Structure formats: C-alpha cells, structure tokens
Tab-separated table of C-alpha atoms in Angstrom:
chain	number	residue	atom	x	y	z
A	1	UNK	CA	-16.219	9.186	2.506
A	2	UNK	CA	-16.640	11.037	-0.640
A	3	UNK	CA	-15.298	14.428	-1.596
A	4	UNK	CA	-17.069	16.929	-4.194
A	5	UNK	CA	-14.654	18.928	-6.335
A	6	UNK	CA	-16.338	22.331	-6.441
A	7	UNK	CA	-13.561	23.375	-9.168
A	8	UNK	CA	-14.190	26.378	-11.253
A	9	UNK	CA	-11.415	25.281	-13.933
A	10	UNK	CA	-9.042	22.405	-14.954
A	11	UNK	CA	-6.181	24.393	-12.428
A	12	UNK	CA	-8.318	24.486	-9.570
A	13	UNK	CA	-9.275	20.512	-10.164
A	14	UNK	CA	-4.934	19.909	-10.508
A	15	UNK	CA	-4.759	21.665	-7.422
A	16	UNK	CA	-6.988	19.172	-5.655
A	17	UNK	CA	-5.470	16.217	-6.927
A	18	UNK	CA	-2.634	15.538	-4.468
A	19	UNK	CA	-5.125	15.663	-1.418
A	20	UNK	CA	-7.832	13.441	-3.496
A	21	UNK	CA	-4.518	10.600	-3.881
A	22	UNK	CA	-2.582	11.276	-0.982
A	23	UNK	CA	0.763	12.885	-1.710
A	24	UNK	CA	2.444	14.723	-5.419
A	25	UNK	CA	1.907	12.270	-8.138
A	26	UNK	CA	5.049	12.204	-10.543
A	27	UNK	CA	5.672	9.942	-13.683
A	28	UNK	CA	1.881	9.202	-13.582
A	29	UNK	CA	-1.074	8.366	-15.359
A	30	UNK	CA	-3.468	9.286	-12.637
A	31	UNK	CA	-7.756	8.136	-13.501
A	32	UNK	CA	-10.066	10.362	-11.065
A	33	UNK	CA	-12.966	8.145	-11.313
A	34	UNK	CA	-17.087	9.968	-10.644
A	35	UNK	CA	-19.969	8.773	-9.437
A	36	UNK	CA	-21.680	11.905	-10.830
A	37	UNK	CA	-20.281	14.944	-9.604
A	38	UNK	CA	-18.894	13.005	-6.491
A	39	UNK	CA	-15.022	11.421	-6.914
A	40	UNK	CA	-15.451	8.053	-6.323
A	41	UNK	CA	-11.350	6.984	-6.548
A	42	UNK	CA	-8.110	7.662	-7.866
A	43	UNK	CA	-6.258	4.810	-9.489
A	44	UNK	CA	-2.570	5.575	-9.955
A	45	UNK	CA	-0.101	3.537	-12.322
A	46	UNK	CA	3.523	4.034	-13.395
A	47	UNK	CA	4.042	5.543	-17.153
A	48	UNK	CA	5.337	3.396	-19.397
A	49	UNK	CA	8.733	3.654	-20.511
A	50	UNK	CA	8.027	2.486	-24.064
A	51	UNK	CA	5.247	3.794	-26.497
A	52	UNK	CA	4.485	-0.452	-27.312
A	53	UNK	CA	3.252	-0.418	-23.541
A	54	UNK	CA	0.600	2.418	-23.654
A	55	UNK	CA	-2.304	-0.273	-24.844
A	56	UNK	CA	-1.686	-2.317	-22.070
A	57	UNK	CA	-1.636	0.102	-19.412
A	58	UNK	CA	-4.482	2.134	-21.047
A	59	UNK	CA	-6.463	-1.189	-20.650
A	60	UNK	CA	-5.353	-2.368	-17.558
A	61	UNK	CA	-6.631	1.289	-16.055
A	62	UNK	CA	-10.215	0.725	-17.447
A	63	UNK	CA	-10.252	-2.411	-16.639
A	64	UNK	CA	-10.063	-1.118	-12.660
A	65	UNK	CA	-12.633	1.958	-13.392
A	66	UNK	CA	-15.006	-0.998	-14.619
A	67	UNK	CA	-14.876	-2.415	-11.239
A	68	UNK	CA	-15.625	0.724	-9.568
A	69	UNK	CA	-19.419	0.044	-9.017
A	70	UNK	CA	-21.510	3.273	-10.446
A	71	UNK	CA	-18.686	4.764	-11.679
A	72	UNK	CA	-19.539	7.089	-14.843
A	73	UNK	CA	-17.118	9.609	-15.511
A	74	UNK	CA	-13.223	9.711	-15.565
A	75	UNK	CA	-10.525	12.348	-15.679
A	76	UNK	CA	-7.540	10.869	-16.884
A	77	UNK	CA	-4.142	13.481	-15.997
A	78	UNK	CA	-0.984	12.417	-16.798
A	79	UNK	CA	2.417	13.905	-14.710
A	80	UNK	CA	5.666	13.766	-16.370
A	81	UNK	CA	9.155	15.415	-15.370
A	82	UNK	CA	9.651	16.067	-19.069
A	83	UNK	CA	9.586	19.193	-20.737
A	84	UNK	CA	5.944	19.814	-22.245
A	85	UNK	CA	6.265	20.730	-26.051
A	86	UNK	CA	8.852	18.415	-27.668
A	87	UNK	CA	8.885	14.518	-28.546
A	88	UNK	CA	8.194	13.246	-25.156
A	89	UNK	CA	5.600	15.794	-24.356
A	90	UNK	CA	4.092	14.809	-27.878
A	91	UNK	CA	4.117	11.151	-26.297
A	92	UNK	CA	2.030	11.871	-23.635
A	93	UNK	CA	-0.676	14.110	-25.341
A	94	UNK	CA	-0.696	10.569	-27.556
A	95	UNK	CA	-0.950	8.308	-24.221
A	96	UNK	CA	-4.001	10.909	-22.437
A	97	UNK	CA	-5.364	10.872	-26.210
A	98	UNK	CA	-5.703	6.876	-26.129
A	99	UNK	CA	-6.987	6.811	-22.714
A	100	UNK	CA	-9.650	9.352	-23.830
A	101	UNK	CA	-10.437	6.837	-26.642
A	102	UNK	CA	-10.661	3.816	-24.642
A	103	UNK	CA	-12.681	5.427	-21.869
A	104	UNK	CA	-15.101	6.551	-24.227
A	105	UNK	CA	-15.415	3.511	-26.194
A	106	UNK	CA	-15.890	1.739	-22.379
A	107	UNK	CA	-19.093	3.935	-22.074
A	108	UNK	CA	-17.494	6.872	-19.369
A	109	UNK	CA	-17.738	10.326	-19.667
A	110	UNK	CA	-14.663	12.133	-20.314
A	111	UNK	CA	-14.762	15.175	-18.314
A	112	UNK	CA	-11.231	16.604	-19.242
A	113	UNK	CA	-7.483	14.644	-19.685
A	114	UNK	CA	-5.018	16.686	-18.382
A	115	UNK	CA	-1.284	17.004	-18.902
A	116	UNK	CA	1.089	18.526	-16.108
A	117	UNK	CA	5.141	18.096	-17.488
A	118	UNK	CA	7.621	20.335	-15.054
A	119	UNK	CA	7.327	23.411	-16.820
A	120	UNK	CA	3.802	23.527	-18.135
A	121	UNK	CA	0.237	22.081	-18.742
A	122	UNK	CA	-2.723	21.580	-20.636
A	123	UNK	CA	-6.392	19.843	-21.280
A	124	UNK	CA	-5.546	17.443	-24.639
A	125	UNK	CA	-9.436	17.995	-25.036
A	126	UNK	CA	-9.028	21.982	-25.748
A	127	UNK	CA	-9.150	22.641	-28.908
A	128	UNK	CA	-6.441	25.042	-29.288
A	129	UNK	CA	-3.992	24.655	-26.344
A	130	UNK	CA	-0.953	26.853	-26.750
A	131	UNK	CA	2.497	25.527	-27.956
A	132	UNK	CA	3.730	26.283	-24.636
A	133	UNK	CA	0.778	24.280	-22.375
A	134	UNK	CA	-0.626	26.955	-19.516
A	135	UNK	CA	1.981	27.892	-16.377
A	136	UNK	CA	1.983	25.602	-13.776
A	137	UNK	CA	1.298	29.568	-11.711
A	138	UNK	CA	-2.104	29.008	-12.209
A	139	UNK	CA	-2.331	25.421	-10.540
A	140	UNK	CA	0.384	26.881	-7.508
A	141	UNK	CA	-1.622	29.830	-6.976
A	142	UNK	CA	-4.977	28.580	-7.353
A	143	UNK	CA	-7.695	28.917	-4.112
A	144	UNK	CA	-8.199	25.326	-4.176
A	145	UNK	CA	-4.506	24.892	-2.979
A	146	UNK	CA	-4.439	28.231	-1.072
A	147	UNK	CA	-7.297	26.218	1.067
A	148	UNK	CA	-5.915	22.636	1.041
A	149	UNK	CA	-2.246	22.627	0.662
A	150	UNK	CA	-0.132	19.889	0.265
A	151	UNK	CA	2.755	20.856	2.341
A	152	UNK	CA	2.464	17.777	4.246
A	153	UNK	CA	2.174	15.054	1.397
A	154	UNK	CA	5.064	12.976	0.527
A	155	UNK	CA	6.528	13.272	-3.419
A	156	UNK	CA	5.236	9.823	-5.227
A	157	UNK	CA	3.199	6.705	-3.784
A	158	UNK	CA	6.397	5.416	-1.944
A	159	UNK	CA	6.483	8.702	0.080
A	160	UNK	CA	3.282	7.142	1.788
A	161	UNK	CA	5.139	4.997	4.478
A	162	UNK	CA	8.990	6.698	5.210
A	163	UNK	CA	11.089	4.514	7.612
A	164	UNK	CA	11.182	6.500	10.782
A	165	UNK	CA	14.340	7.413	12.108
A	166	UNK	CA	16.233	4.495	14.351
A	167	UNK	CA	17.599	5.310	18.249
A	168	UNK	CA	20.464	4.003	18.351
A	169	UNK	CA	20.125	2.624	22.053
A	170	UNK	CA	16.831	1.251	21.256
A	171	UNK	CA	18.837	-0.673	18.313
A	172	UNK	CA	21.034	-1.884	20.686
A	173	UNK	CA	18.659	-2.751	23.569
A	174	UNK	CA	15.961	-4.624	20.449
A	175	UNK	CA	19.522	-6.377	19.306
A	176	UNK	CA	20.304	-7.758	23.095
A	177	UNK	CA	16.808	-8.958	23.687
A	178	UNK	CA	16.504	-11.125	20.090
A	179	UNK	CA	19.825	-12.635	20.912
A	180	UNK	CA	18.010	-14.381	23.880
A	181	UNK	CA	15.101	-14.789	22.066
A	182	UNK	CA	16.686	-16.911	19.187
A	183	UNK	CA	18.376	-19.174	21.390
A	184	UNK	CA	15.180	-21.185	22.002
A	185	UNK	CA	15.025	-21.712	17.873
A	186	UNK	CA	16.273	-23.929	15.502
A	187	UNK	CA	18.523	-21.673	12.404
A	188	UNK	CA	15.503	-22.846	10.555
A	189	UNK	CA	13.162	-20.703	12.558
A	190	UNK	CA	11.409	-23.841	14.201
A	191	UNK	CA	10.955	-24.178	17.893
A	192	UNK	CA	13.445	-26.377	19.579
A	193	UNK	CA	10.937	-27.953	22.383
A	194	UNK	CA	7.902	-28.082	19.666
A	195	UNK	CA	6.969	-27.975	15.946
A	196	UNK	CA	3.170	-26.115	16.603
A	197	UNK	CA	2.662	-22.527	17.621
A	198	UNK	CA	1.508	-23.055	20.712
A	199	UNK	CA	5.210	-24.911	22.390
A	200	UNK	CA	7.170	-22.412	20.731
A	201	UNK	CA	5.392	-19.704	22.626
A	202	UNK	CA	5.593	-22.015	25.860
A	203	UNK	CA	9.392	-22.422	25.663
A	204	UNK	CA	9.267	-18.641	26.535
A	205	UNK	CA	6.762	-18.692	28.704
A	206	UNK	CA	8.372	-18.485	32.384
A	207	UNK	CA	11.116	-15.843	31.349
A	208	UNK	CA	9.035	-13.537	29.220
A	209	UNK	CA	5.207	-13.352	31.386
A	210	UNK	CA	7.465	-12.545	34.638
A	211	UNK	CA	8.353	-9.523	32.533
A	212	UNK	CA	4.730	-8.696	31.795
A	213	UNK	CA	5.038	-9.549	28.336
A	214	UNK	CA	1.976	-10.676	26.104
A	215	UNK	CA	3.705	-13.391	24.363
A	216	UNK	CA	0.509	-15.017	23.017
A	217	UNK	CA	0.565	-13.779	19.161
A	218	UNK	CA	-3.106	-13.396	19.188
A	219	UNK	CA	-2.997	-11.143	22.243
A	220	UNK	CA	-0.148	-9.438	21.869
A	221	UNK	CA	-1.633	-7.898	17.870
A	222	UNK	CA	-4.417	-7.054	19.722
A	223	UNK	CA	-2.201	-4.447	22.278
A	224	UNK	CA	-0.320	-3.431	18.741
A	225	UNK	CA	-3.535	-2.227	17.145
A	226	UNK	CA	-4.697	-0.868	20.252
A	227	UNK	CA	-2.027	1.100	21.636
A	228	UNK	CA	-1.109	4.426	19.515
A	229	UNK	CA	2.424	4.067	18.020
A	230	UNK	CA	3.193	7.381	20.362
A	231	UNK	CA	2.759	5.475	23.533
A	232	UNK	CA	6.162	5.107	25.929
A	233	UNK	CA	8.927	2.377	25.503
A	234	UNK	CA	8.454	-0.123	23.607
A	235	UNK	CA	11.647	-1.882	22.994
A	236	UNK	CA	10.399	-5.123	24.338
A	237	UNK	CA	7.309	-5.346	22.187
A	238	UNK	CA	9.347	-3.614	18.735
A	239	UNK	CA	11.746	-6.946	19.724
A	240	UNK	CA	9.016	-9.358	20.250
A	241	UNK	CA	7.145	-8.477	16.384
A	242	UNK	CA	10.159	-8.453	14.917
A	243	UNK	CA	10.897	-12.038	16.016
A	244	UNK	CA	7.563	-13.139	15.396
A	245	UNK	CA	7.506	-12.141	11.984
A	246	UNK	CA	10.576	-13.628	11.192
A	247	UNK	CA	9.075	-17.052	11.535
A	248	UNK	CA	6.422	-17.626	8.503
A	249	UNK	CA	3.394	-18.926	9.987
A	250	UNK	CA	3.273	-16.284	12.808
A	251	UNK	CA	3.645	-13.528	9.977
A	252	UNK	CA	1.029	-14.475	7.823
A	253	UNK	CA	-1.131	-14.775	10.603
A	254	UNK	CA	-0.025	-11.300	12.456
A	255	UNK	CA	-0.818	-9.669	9.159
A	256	UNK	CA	-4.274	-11.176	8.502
A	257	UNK	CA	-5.342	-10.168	11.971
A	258	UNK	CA	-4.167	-6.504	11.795
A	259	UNK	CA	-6.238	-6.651	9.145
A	260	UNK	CA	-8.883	-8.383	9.617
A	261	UNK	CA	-9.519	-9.164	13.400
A	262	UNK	CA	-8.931	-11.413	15.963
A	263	UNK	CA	-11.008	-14.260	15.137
A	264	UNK	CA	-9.654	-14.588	11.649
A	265	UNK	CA	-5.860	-14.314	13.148
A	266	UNK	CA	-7.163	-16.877	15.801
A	267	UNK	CA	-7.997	-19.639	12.737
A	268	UNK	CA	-5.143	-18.838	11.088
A	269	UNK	CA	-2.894	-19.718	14.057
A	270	UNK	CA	-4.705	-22.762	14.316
A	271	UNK	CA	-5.076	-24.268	10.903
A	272	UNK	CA	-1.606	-23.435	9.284
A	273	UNK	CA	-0.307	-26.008	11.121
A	274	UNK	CA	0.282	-30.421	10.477
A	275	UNK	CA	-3.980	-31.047	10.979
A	276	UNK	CA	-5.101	-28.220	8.896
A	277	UNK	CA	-8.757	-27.823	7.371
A	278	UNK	CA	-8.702	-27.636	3.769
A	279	UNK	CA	-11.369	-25.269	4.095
A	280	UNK	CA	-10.225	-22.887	6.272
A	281	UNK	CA	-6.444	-23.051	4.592
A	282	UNK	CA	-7.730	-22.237	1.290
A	283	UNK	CA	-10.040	-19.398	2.865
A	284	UNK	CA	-7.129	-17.578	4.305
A	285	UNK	CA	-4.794	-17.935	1.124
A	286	UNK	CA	-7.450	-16.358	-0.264
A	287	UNK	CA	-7.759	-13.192	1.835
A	288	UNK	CA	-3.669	-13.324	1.397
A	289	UNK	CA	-4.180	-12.606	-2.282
A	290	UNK	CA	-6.463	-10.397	-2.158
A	291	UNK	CA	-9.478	-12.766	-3.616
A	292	UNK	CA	-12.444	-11.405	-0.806
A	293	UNK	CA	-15.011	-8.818	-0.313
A	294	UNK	CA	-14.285	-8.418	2.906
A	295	UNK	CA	-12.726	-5.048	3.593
A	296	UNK	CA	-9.908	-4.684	6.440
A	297	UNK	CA	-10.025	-2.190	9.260
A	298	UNK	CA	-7.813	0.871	7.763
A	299	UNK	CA	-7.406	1.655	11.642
A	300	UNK	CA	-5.882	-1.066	12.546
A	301	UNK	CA	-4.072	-1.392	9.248
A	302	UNK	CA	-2.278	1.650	9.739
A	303	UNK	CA	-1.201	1.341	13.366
A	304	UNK	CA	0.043	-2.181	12.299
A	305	UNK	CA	1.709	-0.306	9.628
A	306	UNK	CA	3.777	2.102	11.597
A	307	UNK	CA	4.698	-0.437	14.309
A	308	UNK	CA	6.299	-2.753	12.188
A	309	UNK	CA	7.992	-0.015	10.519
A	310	UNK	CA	9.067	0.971	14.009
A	311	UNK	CA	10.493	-2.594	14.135
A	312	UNK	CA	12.547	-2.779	10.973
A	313	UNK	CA	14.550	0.052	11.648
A	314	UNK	CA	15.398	-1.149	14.757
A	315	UNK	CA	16.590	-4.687	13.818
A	316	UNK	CA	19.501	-6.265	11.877
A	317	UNK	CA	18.465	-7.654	8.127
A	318	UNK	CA	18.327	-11.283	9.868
A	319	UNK	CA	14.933	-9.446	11.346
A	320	UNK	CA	14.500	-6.482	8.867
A	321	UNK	CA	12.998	-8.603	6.484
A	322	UNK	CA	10.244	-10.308	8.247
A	323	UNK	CA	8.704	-7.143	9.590
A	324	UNK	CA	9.320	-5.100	6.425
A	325	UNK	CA	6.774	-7.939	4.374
A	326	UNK	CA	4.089	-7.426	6.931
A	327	UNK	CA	4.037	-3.690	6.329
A	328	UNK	CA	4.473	-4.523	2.387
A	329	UNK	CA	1.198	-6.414	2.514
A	330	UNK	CA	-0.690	-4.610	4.939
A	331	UNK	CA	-0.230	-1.157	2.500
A	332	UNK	CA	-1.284	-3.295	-0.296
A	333	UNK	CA	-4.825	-3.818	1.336
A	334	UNK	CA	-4.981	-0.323	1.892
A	335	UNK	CA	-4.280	0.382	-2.573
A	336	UNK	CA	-0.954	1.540	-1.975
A	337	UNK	CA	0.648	-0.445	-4.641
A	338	UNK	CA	3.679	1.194	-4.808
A	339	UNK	CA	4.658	1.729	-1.563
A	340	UNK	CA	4.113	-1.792	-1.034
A	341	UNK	CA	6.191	-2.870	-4.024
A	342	UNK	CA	8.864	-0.859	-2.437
A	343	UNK	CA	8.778	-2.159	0.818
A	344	UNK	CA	8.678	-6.171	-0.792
A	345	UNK	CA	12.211	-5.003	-2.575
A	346	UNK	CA	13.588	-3.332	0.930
A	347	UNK	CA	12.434	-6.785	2.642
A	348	UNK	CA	14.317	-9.052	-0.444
A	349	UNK	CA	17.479	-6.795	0.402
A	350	UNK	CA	17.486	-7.633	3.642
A	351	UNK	CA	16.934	-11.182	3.151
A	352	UNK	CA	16.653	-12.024	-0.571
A	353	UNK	CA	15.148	-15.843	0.447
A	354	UNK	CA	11.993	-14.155	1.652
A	355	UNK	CA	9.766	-15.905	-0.735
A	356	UNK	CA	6.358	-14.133	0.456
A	357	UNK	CA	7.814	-10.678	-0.213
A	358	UNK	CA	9.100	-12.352	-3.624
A	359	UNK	CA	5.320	-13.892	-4.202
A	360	UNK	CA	3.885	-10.775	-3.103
A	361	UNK	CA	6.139	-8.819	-5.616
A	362	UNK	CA	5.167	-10.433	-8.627
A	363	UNK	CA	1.336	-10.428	-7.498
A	364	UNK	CA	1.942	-7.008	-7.593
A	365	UNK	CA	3.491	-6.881	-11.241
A	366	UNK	CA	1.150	-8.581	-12.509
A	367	UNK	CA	-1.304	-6.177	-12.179
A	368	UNK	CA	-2.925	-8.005	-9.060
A	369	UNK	CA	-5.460	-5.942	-6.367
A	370	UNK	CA	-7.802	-6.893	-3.736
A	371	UNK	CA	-11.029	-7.551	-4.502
A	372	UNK	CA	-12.222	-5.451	-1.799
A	373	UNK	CA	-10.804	-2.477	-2.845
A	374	UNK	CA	-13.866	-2.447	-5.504
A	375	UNK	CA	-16.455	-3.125	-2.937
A	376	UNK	CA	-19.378	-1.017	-2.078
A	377	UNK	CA	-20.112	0.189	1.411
A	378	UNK	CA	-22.592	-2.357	3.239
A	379	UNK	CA	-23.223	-0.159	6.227
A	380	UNK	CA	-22.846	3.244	7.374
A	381	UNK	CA	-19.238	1.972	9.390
A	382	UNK	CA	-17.607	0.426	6.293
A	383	UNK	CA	-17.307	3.711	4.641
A	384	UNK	CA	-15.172	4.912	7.425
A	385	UNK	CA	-13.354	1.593	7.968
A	386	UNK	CA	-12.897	0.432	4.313
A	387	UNK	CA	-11.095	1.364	1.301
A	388	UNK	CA	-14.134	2.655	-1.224
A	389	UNK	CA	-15.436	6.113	-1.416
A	390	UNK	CA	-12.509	8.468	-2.335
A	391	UNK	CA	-10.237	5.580	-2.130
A	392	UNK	CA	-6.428	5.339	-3.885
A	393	UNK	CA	-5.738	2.384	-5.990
A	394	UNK	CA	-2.213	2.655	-6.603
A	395	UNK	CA	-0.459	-0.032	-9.301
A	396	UNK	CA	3.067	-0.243	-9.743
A	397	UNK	CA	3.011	-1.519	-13.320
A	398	UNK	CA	6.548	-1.404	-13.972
A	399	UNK	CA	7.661	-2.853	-10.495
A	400	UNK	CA	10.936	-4.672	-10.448
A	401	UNK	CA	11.372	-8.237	-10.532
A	402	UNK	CA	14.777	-8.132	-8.504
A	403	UNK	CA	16.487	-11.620	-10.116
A	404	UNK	CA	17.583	-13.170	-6.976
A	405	UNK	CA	17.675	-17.056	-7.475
A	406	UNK	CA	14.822	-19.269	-6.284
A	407	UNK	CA	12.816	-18.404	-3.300
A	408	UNK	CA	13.751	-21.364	-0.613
C-alpha cells in the first residue's frame, strides 16, 4: 500500500514520519523516497560517527533510492540527540547538505532535507533558518500527529521486535521437555539412529505423535504460521522450534518456509542433505542471501517472528541461539536491518559458534539487502503480502562485528 502525505508544512511531514517507518527514528539519516506525490519507502541507516564516513553512506543511500523502481523525489531528514546550533549540529547541516548534492546530481527531486536534533529543527534548504532551528512544539503539536500518534511505536529500528516477557513455569516446563528431547542426539546435534532428516524425526516418532504432536518440520511450520501467537498453551510446540532450530539444516529450512511456503521448505528439507541437487542447493542459498525477486509472505513472516521470539525467552542459551537467528533473518526479509543485526548479536551471545548469525551479521555490514525488497508489485495480492509500496528499508551501517574467534 501507499500512503499520500497531505502535509501543509515541513512539521506536519516530521510528524508523519514515525508512522511512514514504523517507530521514532533517532541517530538517523532517514530518505522518504516519492513516486510523485505518493511515498514510495523509507530507507533508514545509522549516522556516521566520523565526518570521513559521510561519502560512503551518502552513496550507499542513493544507491538503494536507485533501486526503488519510479522513484523521483527524496526527502532526506536527519535525527540527532545533539544539540542543534554548535559543531555537531554544523556536522549534520554538512551531511543533509551532501545528500542534497548527491541526490540531485542522481537526477531526484529534492523536496526538502530536514534536520530534527533534541532541542530544535530546521529545512537546510531555507534560506534563512534561524540560529536556533524551529521548536520541536510545532512538530509535537501538529494535526498530523494529533490524528496519527505514535504512542504505540517503539524508540529506534531495534524497538521493532522486544523479547516478550518469559513465565517462569513455562521456562521450566520448555526446560524439562528439551532434556528428553536431546537425549535422542549426538552433542553435535546429529541424530543418533540416522544422519538424514527424516530418522531423526522417526527416533521421536512413537513418544511424541501419542502426544498429538506434529513432529514433521514441514507440518508442524505450517500450524506456526497458522495459529495466532495468542492461541492457548503452547509449551510443547515453543519446546519443539526451539530444538529444531538448534540443529542447522532444520533452521535454514524452518526459516525459508515461514517465508516463503511450504513447497520451498519441502525442497529444502530434501536437498540439504548427502544427494543434494546442485541446482536446487544453489537456488535456496540464494533466497538465504537475499539474491531473488521473489517476495515472502509478511503474514507469515511476522507470526514466525513472534513465535520464535516466544521460544528464546523461554529456553537456556544452549537453545536461545538457534531460535533467536531465525527471527534475525526472518526481520531482515521484512527491511528491518537493525533489528535484525541486533537479534544476530543476542543469538552470538548466547552461543558465539553460531556461524549463520555470524554470516548473517556481516551480510548485514556490508551493506547487503534482499533483492526483493526493490521489487514492484506483480499482482493486486503482492502489494498486501510484500515489502514495496510504503515499505522500510532499514541498514545498520555501523553494525558490530562482535570479534569472537572463528565460526566452527
């Protein structure tokens, strides 16, 4: 979907922003990309701590609007916590005064670059802003946020996914049940009875279907994406991802078929494995990284989302860490950069030899985004089930590379 910014003035348009991206951007250089008069996305990055940086995040931002098909226009608004007039407020008017540049010389309209610091704000393009910037009254008080609000957005692109709080008796029940549940696996995460998939779901077989469990991988995403996250006890289930995921092969392929459907987490169960097809290996490595078209289902995205964070608060780190990279890469198809960089670091603390989080992390710091988040709409159901339109691109460009030793 699309929104249209009937703004009267550059306070009213500030006041949108944090519904256009999703929660209170802070320490932000924040591109509100236009097809027209129509937003068309909102690409988020970190600022950069050191002036020699500004090029290269300037670029790497227009580089992003360039993939934005029929995008024209650009607003670029920088947030800082630091006082406006003074050295570092003199900083950013020079960073939103670059980006103006660059965008221009790209071919976009400029339509305004706005600065908000904690005590003031400003248009860089006004010809005669005040010493002081404009009071942040005007953007507080404006109609715009009178009618939208933003009482119920989370501060910064982290605040998109917060761990919900754990019950203690569900930790303890989730704790009993993996206990048994490890004892038919090697300490190497490998079925005892088996090497494929298929035996190591077997070996539970008899104890687990008497319960009325859905221990098949395939089936059993399919009731995670289905069910809402509301729905009564699920201890058993919360248990079940958790050990799943802690085992590579059935992580990978839980996350590729919350995102992507059944069929593709049917393959991937199938080929990752001793007799896999070349083909179909290098296809899913490929949706992994984010190198497709194809858009996931932000439905089933999200619900996968919330379970597994459901799951890693109610596990030990030996767990926590396997669960915790699922929801990492499932709110990186979704543009949520950030959050996912933060959840990659949370899953390295739990378990710093997770070397997909690790992967993941540095995809991230390197600037790295799906391809399909720069896709166009194909049919009147991808617009409600993809990730264009009014779509967040968020980019941690200063994530952390945690040093941690080899990934084994």
């Amino acid at each position: 979907m699309t929104s249209i910014i009937r703004a009267e003035s550059a306070h009213d348009f500030l006041a949108m922003l944090p519904t256009l991206a999703g929660y209170r951007p802070e320490r932000s250089l924040v591109w509100v990309a236009f097809r027209g008069n129509r937003t068309a996305g909102v690409i988020r990055f970190d600022l950069p701590r050191r002036a020699a940086d500004r090029d290269r995040l300037v670029a790497a931002g227009i580089g992003m609007l360039c993939r934005l098909a029929g995008v024209d226009a650009v607003v670029p608004v920088a947030y800082t916590s630091d006082p406006y007039a003074g050295r570092r407020g003199a900083g950013t008017t020079n960073l939103l005064r670059l980006a103006v540049r660059r965008a221009e010389e790209a071919g976009f309209l400029v339509r305004d670059a706005l600065h908000v610091a904690r005590d003031a704000w400003a248009s860089v393009l006004d010809a005669g802003p005040c010493a002081t910037g404009m009071p942040l009254e005007l953007i507080e008080r404006s109609p715009v946020a009178l009618a939208h609000g933003d009482h119920d957005l989370g501060d910064g692109p982290t605040g998109f996914h917060r761990l919900p709080e754990a019950d203690p008796e569900q930790v303890e029940r989730v704790g009993a049940i993996l206990a048994r549940l490890r004892g038919g696996f090697t300490a190497a995460g490998t079925p005892r009875a088996a090497a494929d998939s298929s035996a190591a779901i077997a070996s539970l077989a008899d104890e687990l279907e008497g319960l009325g469990w859905r221990t098949d991988p395939v089936e059993f995403i399919e009731f995670v994406v289905a069910v809402p996250d509301d729905a009564a006890d699920r201890t058993r289930e919360l248990a079940w991802l958790a050990h799943l995921a802690a085992l590579p092969v059935y992580r990978d392929a839980m996350m590729l078929q919350v995102a992507f459907g059944r069929i593709v987490g049917e393959r991937a169960l199938d080929d990752w494995g001793p007799a896999i097809d070349p083909t179909v290996g290098e296809m899913l490595a490929e949706l992994l990284l984010g190198r497709s078209s194809r858009r996931p289902d932000v439905e089933r995205v999200e619900r996968g989302i919330a379970f597994a964070l459901r799951a890693a608060v109610t596990v030990s780190d030996a767990h926590r860490a396997g669960v915790l990279c699922m929801a990492g890469w499932l709110s990186w198809t979704l543009g949520r950069g950030s959050a996912a960089a933060d959840l990659f670091e949370r899953a390295l603390d739990a378990d710093p030899s997770q070397g997909m989080a690790r992967l993941l992390l540095e995809h991230l710091g390197a600037g790295a985004f799906p391809d399909w988040a720069f896709t166009e709409p194909q049919a009147a159901g991808d617009a409600e089930h993809g990730i264009a339109g009014d779509a967040f691109r968020d980019v941690p460009f200063s994530a952390r590379r945690a040093e941690r030793g080899p990934s084994r």
